[in-house]
């Protein structure tokens, strides 16, 4: 089996590295750059290079390049800890959803603004009482003339406080079986009736929110795809959401710093430390192959499903083990000896340790992904 990329892809990788070496000044690296590294300015620089919507048709601002090219790009951005959060959801998920199900008007109006890095999205899926079991959602959209009136509550909505649009799911038929009465909408976050309240996570960061909708008017032209078919549309979007390299490299910059620290300060001569670092490197390599497999399937016109679940499940658990390894290698030094060389990493180590439980929850919990692997991958049925 040949895992090598093409000469053009390696050249592209180098071009990205050169760009990042110029752009990423000291201190701008961040763990979880796709979640908390919010910079519209940086996203617009990527947009100017054509690096948002890389696989999309040229007529909507894309470059018509392959999913493997996109993976090379996202891999380099995340390895460097670049601040890519402002365009991440639009590029990864909302754009592909509009390409698959959106009207011509929706595509023409929204997609070029995504590829320019102009617009920020939030995803209004989860609700109190509807997380893993998303089809239990209760936010409702009722038809009133040429519009829908939308009321309900979303929770854990990342970026809602800065987003221009919400990509949202709501119930449009209360009498249908729960998977059959759901539709998708794109909603301007400046519409009257929307209230965003911050939720601060355990690290002290504010990136997600509660969002309340009180009779919000949504013109019918912003219904995405077919009314009441939203559930089937969401399923393929979740595969995009789950299978990117952001599920492996969220805390990679800190891992790399830890390896460097271990080498510079003699820790890596200790066989136990060597063993831990080698184990991490092996797991990172395995995770990378799982994610490259998904991109390869997409590049060949196939829809990854249990493969995406496998990649997310394995890779986010690797991210958690990285957080633990980094903390066990540097934690005591950093906490006990504030003047020690490890102290410069202390804040990042503590933050990563605290944030790590989120990796296996956001975008679908590992339990739910194991169900998908069992049912769709192995063909098992619940007894
Ligand atoms: C950092 C972060 C960012 C997020 N951002 C967003 C966002 O932008 N937009 C958005 O809509 N949502 C967002 N979420 C929400 C996320 O999608 C949900 O938290 C997730 O789907 C789980 O839902 P829940 O929290 O309601 O847990 P529950 O579904 O209540 O699950 C509780 C526990 O039960 C287990 N469980 C549930 N069902 C099953 C089952 N069938 N089989 C086995 N075990 C099961 C779960 O694995 C879990 O351990 C975010 C979450 C986090 C942590």
GROMACS .gro file of N, CA and C in nm, residues 76-232:
model
  471
   76UNK      N    1  -0.201   2.100   0.842
   76UNK     CA    2  -0.094   2.198   0.868
   76UNK      C    3  -0.144   2.310   0.958
   77UNK      N    4  -0.266   2.357   0.935
   77UNK     CA    5  -0.320   2.467   1.017
   77UNK      C    6  -0.331   2.424   1.164
   78UNK      N    7  -0.377   2.302   1.185
   78UNK     CA    8  -0.398   2.259   1.324
   78UNK      C    9  -0.266   2.221   1.391
   79UNK      N   10  -0.175   2.163   1.316
   79UNK     CA   11  -0.043   2.132   1.375
   79UNK      C   12   0.024   2.259   1.426
   80UNK      N   13   0.002   2.367   1.353
   80UNK     CA   14   0.064   2.494   1.393
   80UNK      C   15  -0.017   2.565   1.501
   81UNK      N   16  -0.138   2.514   1.532
   81UNK     CA   17  -0.223   2.581   1.632
   81UNK      C   18  -0.274   2.714   1.580
   82UNK      N   19  -0.309   2.720   1.451
   82UNK     CA   20  -0.355   2.846   1.390
   82UNK      C   21  -0.497   2.880   1.436
   83UNK      N   22  -0.529   3.010   1.442
   83UNK     CA   23  -0.662   3.052   1.490
   83UNK      C   24  -0.766   3.044   1.378
   84UNK      N   25  -0.825   2.928   1.360
   84UNK     CA   26  -0.911   2.903   1.244
   84UNK      C   27  -1.060   2.892   1.279
   85UNK      N   28  -1.093   2.923   1.405
   85UNK     CA   29  -1.232   2.897   1.449
   85UNK      C   30  -1.336   2.978   1.371
   86UNK      N   31  -1.301   3.099   1.329
   86UNK     CA   32  -1.404   3.186   1.269
   86UNK      C   33  -1.465   3.126   1.142
   87UNK      N   34  -1.387   3.051   1.067
   87UNK     CA   35  -1.444   2.996   0.942
   87UNK      C   36  -1.465   2.844   0.950
   88UNK      N   37  -1.431   2.783   1.063
   88UNK     CA   38  -1.424   2.636   1.065
   88UNK      C   39  -1.557   2.569   1.032
   89UNK      N   40  -1.666   2.617   1.098
   89UNK     CA   41  -1.794   2.549   1.077
   89UNK      C   42  -1.848   2.574   0.936
   90UNK      N   43  -1.825   2.694   0.885
   90UNK     CA   44  -1.872   2.724   0.749
   90UNK      C   45  -1.802   2.638   0.646
   91UNK      N   46  -1.671   2.623   0.665
   91UNK     CA   47  -1.589   2.548   0.570
   91UNK      C   48  -1.615   2.397   0.581
   92UNK      N   49  -1.623   2.349   0.703
   92UNK     CA   50  -1.633   2.204   0.725
   92UNK      C   51  -1.773   2.152   0.699
   93UNK      N   52  -1.874   2.230   0.736
   93UNK     CA   53  -2.005   2.169   0.751
   93UNK      C   54  -2.118   2.243   0.682
   94UNK      N   55  -2.127   2.374   0.709
   94UNK     CA   56  -2.241   2.448   0.654
   94UNK      C   57  -2.229   2.457   0.501
   95UNK      N   58  -2.108   2.488   0.453
   95UNK     CA   59  -2.089   2.495   0.308
   95UNK      C   60  -2.125   2.364   0.239
   96UNK      N   61  -2.065   2.250   0.282
   96UNK     CA   62  -2.101   2.122   0.219
   96UNK      C   63  -2.251   2.092   0.229
   97UNK      N   64  -2.316   2.131   0.340
   97UNK     CA   65  -2.460   2.106   0.352
   97UNK      C   66  -2.537   2.188   0.250
   98UNK      N   67  -2.498   2.314   0.232
   98UNK     CA   68  -2.566   2.398   0.133
   98UNK      C   69  -2.541   2.344  -0.008
   99UNK      N   70  -2.420   2.301  -0.033
   99UNK     CA   71  -2.390   2.244  -0.166
   99UNK      C   72  -2.478   2.122  -0.193
  100UNK      N   73  -2.501   2.043  -0.090
  100UNK     CA   74  -2.580   1.921  -0.109
  100UNK      C   75  -2.729   1.949  -0.116
  101UNK      N   76  -2.778   2.040  -0.034
  101UNK     CA   77  -2.924   2.054  -0.022
  101UNK      C   78  -2.976   2.195  -0.047
  102UNK      N   79  -2.889   2.295  -0.053
  102UNK     CA   80  -2.935   2.434  -0.062
  102UNK      C   81  -2.993   2.469  -0.198
  103UNK      N   82  -3.075   2.574  -0.201
  103UNK     CA   83  -3.127   2.624  -0.328
  103UNK      C   84  -3.016   2.703  -0.398
  104UNK      N   85  -3.035   2.729  -0.527
  104UNK     CA   86  -2.936   2.806  -0.601
  104UNK      C   87  -2.918   2.944  -0.536
  105UNK      N   88  -3.029   3.004  -0.494
  105UNK     CA   89  -3.023   3.137  -0.432
  105UNK      C   90  -2.940   3.132  -0.302
  106UNK      N   91  -2.964   3.029  -0.222
  106UNK     CA   92  -2.888   3.017  -0.096
  106UNK      C   93  -2.739   3.001  -0.124
  107UNK      N   94  -2.708   2.915  -0.221
  107UNK     CA   95  -2.565   2.891  -0.251
  107UNK      C   96  -2.499   3.019  -0.301
  108UNK      N   97  -2.569   3.087  -0.394
  108UNK     CA   98  -2.508   3.208  -0.454
  108UNK      C   99  -2.491   3.317  -0.349
  109UNK      N  100  -2.584   3.326  -0.257
  109UNK     CA  101  -2.576   3.435  -0.158
  109UNK      C  102  -2.474   3.407  -0.048
  110UNK      N  103  -2.466   3.281  -0.006
  110UNK     CA  104  -2.385   3.251   0.113
  110UNK      C  105  -2.244   3.202   0.081
  111UNK      N  106  -2.230   3.110  -0.012
  111UNK     CA  107  -2.101   3.040  -0.026
  111UNK      C  108  -1.982   3.132  -0.058
  112UNK      N  109  -1.997   3.230  -0.150
  112UNK     CA  110  -1.880   3.315  -0.175
  112UNK      C  111  -1.837   3.394  -0.052
  113UNK      N  112  -1.933   3.423   0.037
  113UNK     CA  113  -1.897   3.495   0.160
  113UNK      C  114  -1.828   3.402   0.259
  114UNK      N  115  -1.856   3.273   0.248
  114UNK     CA  116  -1.783   3.177   0.333
  114UNK      C  117  -1.639   3.166   0.283
  115UNK      N  118  -1.623   3.152   0.153
  115UNK     CA  119  -1.487   3.133   0.101
  115UNK      C  120  -1.401   3.259   0.119
  116UNK      N  121  -1.465   3.377   0.133
  116UNK     CA  122  -1.388   3.498   0.163
  116UNK      C  123  -1.350   3.508   0.310
  117UNK      N  124  -1.405   3.421   0.393
  117UNK     CA  125  -1.380   3.430   0.537
  117UNK      C  126  -1.462   3.540   0.601
  118UNK      N  127  -1.573   3.578   0.538
  118UNK     CA  128  -1.653   3.691   0.585
  118UNK      C  129  -1.756   3.653   0.690
  119UNK      N  130  -1.810   3.531   0.681
  119UNK     CA  131  -1.923   3.499   0.769
  119UNK      C  132  -1.890   3.387   0.868
  120UNK      N  133  -1.950   3.402   0.985
  120UNK     CA  134  -1.929   3.306   1.094
  120UNK      C  135  -2.063   3.238   1.122
  121UNK      N  136  -2.058   3.106   1.144
  121UNK     CA  137  -2.180   3.029   1.169
  121UNK      C  138  -2.176   2.967   1.308
  122UNK      N  139  -2.296   2.944   1.360
  122UNK     CA  140  -2.307   2.852   1.475
  122UNK      C  141  -2.402   2.741   1.436
  123UNK      N  142  -2.394   2.629   1.509
  123UNK     CA  143  -2.478   2.512   1.479
  123UNK      C  144  -2.579   2.492   1.590
  124UNK      N  145  -2.706   2.513   1.557
  124UNK     CA  146  -2.810   2.499   1.658
  124UNK      C  147  -2.874   2.362   1.651
  125UNK      N  148  -2.806   2.264   1.709
  125UNK     CA  149  -2.862   2.129   1.711
  125UNK      C  150  -2.907   2.093   1.853
  126UNK      N  151  -2.810   2.081   1.946
  126UNK     CA  152  -2.842   2.031   2.080
  126UNK      C  153  -2.941   2.121   2.154
  127UNK      N  154  -3.022   2.055   2.236
  127UNK     CA  155  -3.117   2.126   2.322
  127UNK      C  156  -3.111   2.060   2.459
  128UNK      N  157  -3.162   2.129   2.562
  128UNK     CA  158  -3.174   2.058   2.690
  128UNK      C  159  -3.268   1.939   2.666
  129UNK      N  160  -3.222   1.819   2.688
  129UNK     CA  161  -3.308   1.701   2.663
  129UNK      C  162  -3.294   1.643   2.525
  130UNK      N  163  -3.215   1.703   2.440
  130UNK     CA  164  -3.193   1.645   2.306
  130UNK      C  165  -3.047   1.668   2.266
  131UNK      N  166  -2.961   1.573   2.306
  131UNK     CA  167  -2.820   1.579   2.270
  131UNK      C  168  -2.790   1.460   2.180
  132UNK      N  169  -2.752   1.347   2.242
  132UNK     CA  170  -2.731   1.225   2.163
  132UNK      C  171  -2.859   1.189   2.089
  133UNK      N  172  -2.969   1.201   2.158
  133UNK     CA  173  -3.099   1.171   2.096
  133UNK      C  174  -3.154   1.300   2.034
  134UNK      N  175  -3.086   1.345   1.930
  134UNK     CA  176  -3.118   1.476   1.870
  134UNK      C  177  -3.261   1.482   1.816
  135UNK      N  178  -3.311   1.366   1.772
  135UNK     CA  179  -3.445   1.366   1.713
  135UNK      C  180  -3.554   1.400   1.815
  136UNK      N  181  -3.518   1.408   1.944
  136UNK     CA  182  -3.616   1.447   2.045
  136UNK      C  183  -3.631   1.599   2.055
  137UNK      N  184  -3.565   1.672   1.966
  137UNK     CA  185  -3.564   1.818   1.979
  137UNK      C  186  -3.705   1.877   1.979
  138UNK      N  187  -3.719   1.990   2.053
  138UNK     CA  188  -3.854   2.047   2.069
  138UNK      C  189  -3.868   2.187   2.010
  139UNK      N  190  -3.757   2.248   1.970
  139UNK     CA  191  -3.769   2.379   1.903
  139UNK      C  192  -3.859   2.361   1.782
  140UNK      N  193  -3.959   2.449   1.770
  140UNK     CA  194  -4.058   2.427   1.662
  140UNK      C  195  -4.058   2.544   1.565
  141UNK      N  196  -4.086   2.512   1.440
  141UNK     CA  197  -4.100   2.614   1.336
  141UNK      C  198  -4.237   2.596   1.273
  142UNK      N  199  -4.322   2.696   1.292
  142UNK     CA  200  -4.461   2.686   1.244
  142UNK      C  201  -4.480   2.779   1.125
  143UNK      N  202  -4.543   2.728   1.018
  143UNK     CA  203  -4.562   2.809   0.897
  143UNK      C  204  -4.662   2.920   0.922
  144UNK      N  205  -4.623   3.042   0.884
  144UNK     CA  206  -4.715   3.157   0.893
  144UNK      C  207  -4.697   3.237   0.765
  145UNK      N  208  -4.780   3.215   0.666
  145UNK     CA  209  -4.770   3.286   0.538
  145UNK      C  210  -4.640   3.251   0.467
  146UNK      N  211  -4.560   3.355   0.434
  146UNK     CA  212  -4.437   3.330   0.359
  146UNK      C  213  -4.317   3.305   0.450
  147UNK      N  214  -4.346   3.275   0.577
  147UNK     CA  215  -4.235   3.256   0.672
  147UNK      C  216  -4.268   3.144   0.771
  148UNK      N  217  -4.166   3.109   0.850
  148UNK     CA  218  -4.186   3.019   0.965
  148UNK      C  219  -4.168   3.104   1.091
  149UNK      N  220  -4.240   3.068   1.195
  149UNK     CA  221  -4.219   3.133   1.324
  149UNK      C  222  -4.151   3.030   1.414
  150UNK      N  223  -4.033   3.065   1.462
  150UNK     CA  224  -3.949   2.966   1.530
  150UNK      C  225  -3.937   2.997   1.679
  151UNK      N  226  -3.964   2.899   1.764
  151UNK     CA  227  -3.953   2.919   1.908
  151UNK      C  228  -3.890   2.798   1.973
  152UNK      N  229  -3.806   2.823   2.073
  152UNK     CA  230  -3.745   2.712   2.146
  152UNK      C  231  -3.610   2.752   2.202
  153UNK      N  232  -3.536   2.650   2.248
  153UNK     CA  233  -3.405   2.677   2.308
  153UNK      C  234  -3.298   2.580   2.259
  154UNK      N  235  -3.183   2.634   2.229
  154UNK     CA  236  -3.066   2.552   2.196
  154UNK      C  237  -2.963   2.568   2.307
  155UNK      N  238  -2.873   2.471   2.315
  155UNK     CA  239  -2.770   2.479   2.421
  155UNK      C  240  -2.636   2.428   2.367
  156UNK      N  241  -2.530   2.469   2.431
  156UNK     CA  242  -2.391   2.436   2.392
  156UNK      C  243  -2.360   2.490   2.252
  157UNK      N  244  -2.422   2.601   2.216
  157UNK     CA  245  -2.408   2.651   2.080
  157UNK      C  246  -2.277   2.731   2.067
  158UNK      N  247  -2.175   2.665   2.012
  158UNK     CA  248  -2.044   2.730   1.997
  158UNK      C  249  -2.058   2.849   1.902
  159UNK      N  250  -1.995   2.959   1.935
  159UNK     CA  251  -1.986   3.082   1.852
  159UNK      C  252  -2.116   3.159   1.836
  160UNK      N  253  -2.225   3.119   1.905
  160UNK     CA  254  -2.353   3.192   1.883
  160UNK      C  255  -2.337   3.341   1.913
  161UNK      N  256  -2.247   3.376   2.007
  161UNK     CA  257  -2.231   3.516   2.046
  161UNK      C  258  -2.159   3.599   1.940
  162UNK      N  259  -2.096   3.533   1.842
  162UNK     CA  260  -2.024   3.609   1.737
  162UNK      C  261  -2.076   3.573   1.598
  163UNK      N  262  -2.168   3.479   1.590
  163UNK     CA  263  -2.208   3.426   1.458
  163UNK      C  264  -2.297   3.523   1.381
  164UNK      N  265  -2.283   3.519   1.250
  164UNK     CA  266  -2.374   3.593   1.161
  164UNK      C  267  -2.500   3.510   1.134
  165UNK      N  268  -2.482   3.378   1.124
  165UNK     CA  269  -2.595   3.289   1.095
  165UNK      C  270  -2.593   3.167   1.186
  166UNK      N  271  -2.713   3.117   1.213
  166UNK     CA  272  -2.724   2.986   1.280
  166UNK      C  273  -2.773   2.885   1.178
  167UNK      N  274  -2.705   2.771   1.173
  167UNK     CA  275  -2.756   2.658   1.094
  167UNK      C  276  -2.830   2.571   1.195
  168UNK      N  277  -2.961   2.564   1.180
  168UNK     CA  278  -3.043   2.516   1.292
  168UNK      C  279  -3.142   2.408   1.250
  169UNK      N  280  -3.169   2.316   1.342
  169UNK     CA  281  -3.273   2.215   1.315
  169UNK      C  282  -3.392   2.241   1.407
  170UNK      N  283  -3.512   2.227   1.349
  170UNK     CA  284  -3.634   2.252   1.427
  170UNK      C  285  -3.744   2.156   1.381
  171UNK      N  286  -3.843   2.139   1.468
  171UNK     CA  287  -3.954   2.048   1.437
  171UNK      C  288  -4.058   2.122   1.354
  172UNK      N  289  -4.090   2.067   1.239
  172UNK     CA  290  -4.189   2.131   1.151
  172UNK      C  291  -4.317   2.049   1.140
  173UNK      N  292  -4.317   1.928   1.198
  173UNK     CA  293  -4.442   1.850   1.201
  173UNK      C  294  -4.450   1.778   1.334
  174UNK      N  295  -4.531   1.835   1.424
  174UNK     CA  296  -4.534   1.779   1.561
  174UNK      C  297  -4.605   1.644   1.567
  175UNK      N  298  -4.683   1.611   1.463
  175UNK     CA  299  -4.759   1.486   1.467
  175UNK      C  300  -4.686   1.368   1.402
  176UNK      N  301  -4.580   1.399   1.326
  176UNK     CA  302  -4.507   1.291   1.256
  176UNK      C  303  -4.417   1.216   1.355
  177UNK      N  304  -4.378   1.090   1.324
  177UNK     CA  305  -4.278   1.021   1.408
  177UNK      C  306  -4.154   1.111   1.421
  178UNK      N  307  -4.083   1.100   1.535
  178UNK     CA  308  -3.989   1.208   1.569
  178UNK      C  309  -3.879   1.232   1.467
  179UNK      N  310  -3.836   1.128   1.393
  179UNK     CA  311  -3.731   1.152   1.293
  179UNK      C  312  -3.785   1.216   1.165
  180UNK      N  313  -3.918   1.214   1.151
  180UNK     CA  314  -3.975   1.254   1.021
  180UNK      C  315  -4.029   1.395   1.017
  181UNK      N  316  -4.031   1.465   1.130
  181UNK     CA  317  -4.091   1.599   1.128
  181UNK      C  318  -3.991   1.710   1.153
  182UNK      N  319  -3.866   1.689   1.106
  182UNK     CA  320  -3.759   1.785   1.137
  182UNK      C  321  -3.711   1.853   1.009
  183UNK      N  322  -3.683   1.984   1.018
  183UNK     CA  323  -3.631   2.057   0.901
  183UNK      C  324  -3.510   2.141   0.941
  184UNK      N  325  -3.434   2.181   0.839
  184UNK     CA  326  -3.314   2.261   0.864
  184UNK      C  327  -3.334   2.402   0.811
  185UNK      N  328  -3.277   2.499   0.883
  185UNK     CA  329  -3.291   2.640   0.845
  185UNK      C  330  -3.157   2.711   0.861
  186UNK      N  331  -3.145   2.819   0.785
  186UNK     CA  332  -3.034   2.912   0.805
  186UNK      C  333  -3.097   3.041   0.857
  187UNK      N  334  -3.049   3.089   0.970
  187UNK     CA  335  -3.115   3.203   1.034
  187UNK      C  336  -3.015   3.314   1.060
  188UNK      N  337  -3.052   3.434   1.020
  188UNK     CA  338  -2.969   3.552   1.047
  188UNK      C  339  -2.975   3.579   1.198
  189UNK      N  340  -2.858   3.580   1.263
  189UNK     CA  341  -2.857   3.593   1.409
  189UNK      C  342  -2.899   3.732   1.456
  190UNK      N  343  -2.915   3.827   1.362
  190UNK     CA  344  -2.961   3.961   1.403
  190UNK      C  345  -3.115   3.971   1.402
  191UNK      N  346  -3.182   3.863   1.364
  191UNK     CA  347  -3.329   3.865   1.359
  191UNK      C  348  -3.386   3.890   1.499
  192UNK      N  349  -3.487   3.977   1.510
  192UNK     CA  350  -3.547   4.002   1.642
  192UNK      C  351  -3.601   3.874   1.704
  193UNK      N  352  -3.590   3.863   1.838
  193UNK     CA  353  -3.644   3.746   1.909
  193UNK      C  354  -3.537   3.645   1.948
  194UNK      N  355  -3.410   3.671   1.912
  194UNK     CA  356  -3.302   3.577   1.948
  194UNK      C  357  -3.224   3.633   2.067
  195UNK      N  358  -3.210   3.553   2.172
  195UNK     CA  359  -3.132   3.595   2.288
  195UNK      C  360  -3.020   3.494   2.310
  196UNK      N  361  -2.898   3.544   2.320
  196UNK     CA  362  -2.781   3.456   2.341
  196UNK      C  363  -2.726   3.479   2.481
  197UNK      N  364  -2.716   3.371   2.558
  197UNK     CA  365  -2.658   3.384   2.693
  197UNK      C  366  -2.531   3.300   2.702
  198UNK      N  367  -2.423   3.358   2.754
  198UNK     CA  368  -2.296   3.285   2.757
  198UNK      C  369  -2.296   3.167   2.854
  199UNK      N  370  -2.221   3.062   2.816
  199UNK     CA  371  -2.189   2.954   2.910
  199UNK      C  372  -2.036   2.952   2.920
  200UNK      N  373  -1.985   2.959   3.040
  200UNK     CA  374  -1.839   2.959   3.058
  200UNK      C  375  -1.797   2.817   3.096
  201UNK      N  376  -1.700   2.761   3.024
  201UNK     CA  377  -1.663   2.622   3.053
  201UNK      C  378  -1.563   2.614   3.168
  202UNK      N  379  -1.522   2.493   3.203
  202UNK     CA  380  -1.439   2.471   3.322
  202UNK      C  381  -1.301   2.538   3.311
  203UNK      N  382  -1.258   2.568   3.187
  203UNK     CA  383  -1.128   2.635   3.170
  203UNK      C  384  -1.141   2.786   3.186
  204UNK      N  385  -1.264   2.835   3.202
  204UNK     CA  386  -1.286   2.980   3.213
  204UNK      C  387  -1.313   3.046   3.079
  205UNK      N  388  -1.315   2.966   2.972
  205UNK     CA  389  -1.338   3.025   2.839
  205UNK      C  390  -1.488   3.032   2.807
  206UNK      N  391  -1.522   3.131   2.728
  206UNK     CA  392  -1.659   3.142   2.679
  206UNK      C  393  -1.658   3.118   2.529
  207UNK      N  394  -1.693   2.999   2.487
  207UNK     CA  395  -1.707   2.980   2.342
  207UNK      C  396  -1.843   2.922   2.307
  208UNK      N  397  -1.913   2.865   2.406
  208UNK     CA  398  -2.049   2.819   2.373
  208UNK      C  399  -2.155   2.892   2.456
  209UNK      N  400  -2.281   2.870   2.420
  209UNK     CA  401  -2.389   2.955   2.470
  209UNK      C  402  -2.520   2.877   2.480
  210UNK      N  403  -2.614   2.942   2.551
  210UNK     CA  404  -2.755   2.903   2.539
  210UNK      C  405  -2.818   3.003   2.443
  211UNK      N  406  -2.907   2.957   2.358
  211UNK     CA  407  -2.971   3.048   2.263
  211UNK      C  408  -3.122   3.028   2.271
  212UNK      N  409  -3.193   3.139   2.289
  212UNK     CA  410  -3.340   3.133   2.302
  212UNK      C  411  -3.403   3.197   2.180
  213UNK      N  412  -3.505   3.132   2.126
  213UNK     CA  413  -3.577   3.183   2.009
  213UNK      C  414  -3.721   3.207   2.050
  214UNK      N  415  -3.764   3.332   2.034
  214UNK     CA  416  -3.900   3.367   2.075
  214UNK      C  417  -3.976   3.421   1.953
  215UNK      N  418  -4.055   3.336   1.889
  215UNK     CA  419  -4.132   3.373   1.768
  215UNK      C  420  -4.043   3.444   1.667
  216UNK      N  421  -3.933   3.382   1.633
  216UNK     CA  422  -3.838   3.441   1.537
  216UNK      C  423  -3.888   3.415   1.395
  217UNK      N  424  -3.895   3.522   1.316
  217UNK     CA  425  -3.949   3.507   1.180
  217UNK      C  426  -3.837   3.465   1.084
  218UNK      N  427  -3.859   3.351   1.018
  218UNK     CA  428  -3.759   3.301   0.922
  218UNK      C  429  -3.828   3.287   0.786
  219UNK      N  430  -3.785   3.366   0.690
  219UNK     CA  431  -3.846   3.357   0.557
  219UNK      C  432  -3.832   3.216   0.501
  220UNK      N  433  -3.933   3.173   0.425
  220UNK     CA  434  -3.931   3.035   0.374
  220UNK      C  435  -3.811   3.007   0.285
  221UNK      N  436  -3.759   3.112   0.224
  221UNK     CA  437  -3.644   3.087   0.136
  221UNK      C  438  -3.521   3.039   0.213
  222UNK      N  439  -3.528   3.047   0.348
  222UNK     CA  440  -3.415   2.999   0.428
  222UNK      C  441  -3.436   2.859   0.486
  223UNK      N  442  -3.539   2.790   0.438
  223UNK     CA  443  -3.552   2.647   0.467
  223UNK      C  444  -3.447   2.576   0.380
  224UNK      N  445  -3.366   2.489   0.441
  224UNK     CA  446  -3.261   2.421   0.364
  224UNK      C  447  -3.311   2.283   0.323
  225UNK      N  448  -3.313   2.259   0.193
  225UNK     CA  449  -3.356   2.127   0.145
  225UNK      C  450  -3.507   2.113   0.161
  226UNK      N  451  -3.548   1.987   0.184
  226UNK     CA  452  -3.692   1.958   0.189
  226UNK      C  453  -3.747   1.968   0.330
  227UNK      N  454  -3.866   2.026   0.339
  227UNK     CA  455  -3.934   2.031   0.469
  227UNK      C  456  -3.957   1.888   0.520
  228UNK      N  457  -3.933   1.868   0.647
  228UNK     CA  458  -3.952   1.740   0.718
  228UNK      C  459  -3.852   1.631   0.678
  229UNK      N  460  -3.753   1.665   0.595
  229UNK     CA  461  -3.649   1.566   0.557
  229UNK      C  462  -3.516   1.598   0.626
  230UNK      N  463  -3.523   1.692   0.721
  230UNK     CA  464  -3.399   1.741   0.783
  230UNK      C  465  -3.316   1.631   0.848
  231UNK      N  466  -3.381   1.534   0.907
  231UNK     CA  467  -3.307   1.429   0.978
  231UNK      C  468  -3.211   1.356   0.885
  232UNK      N  469  -3.260   1.329   0.765
  232UNK     CA  470  -3.179   1.252   0.670
  232UNK      C  471  -3.064   1.338   0.616
   0.00000   0.00000   0.00000
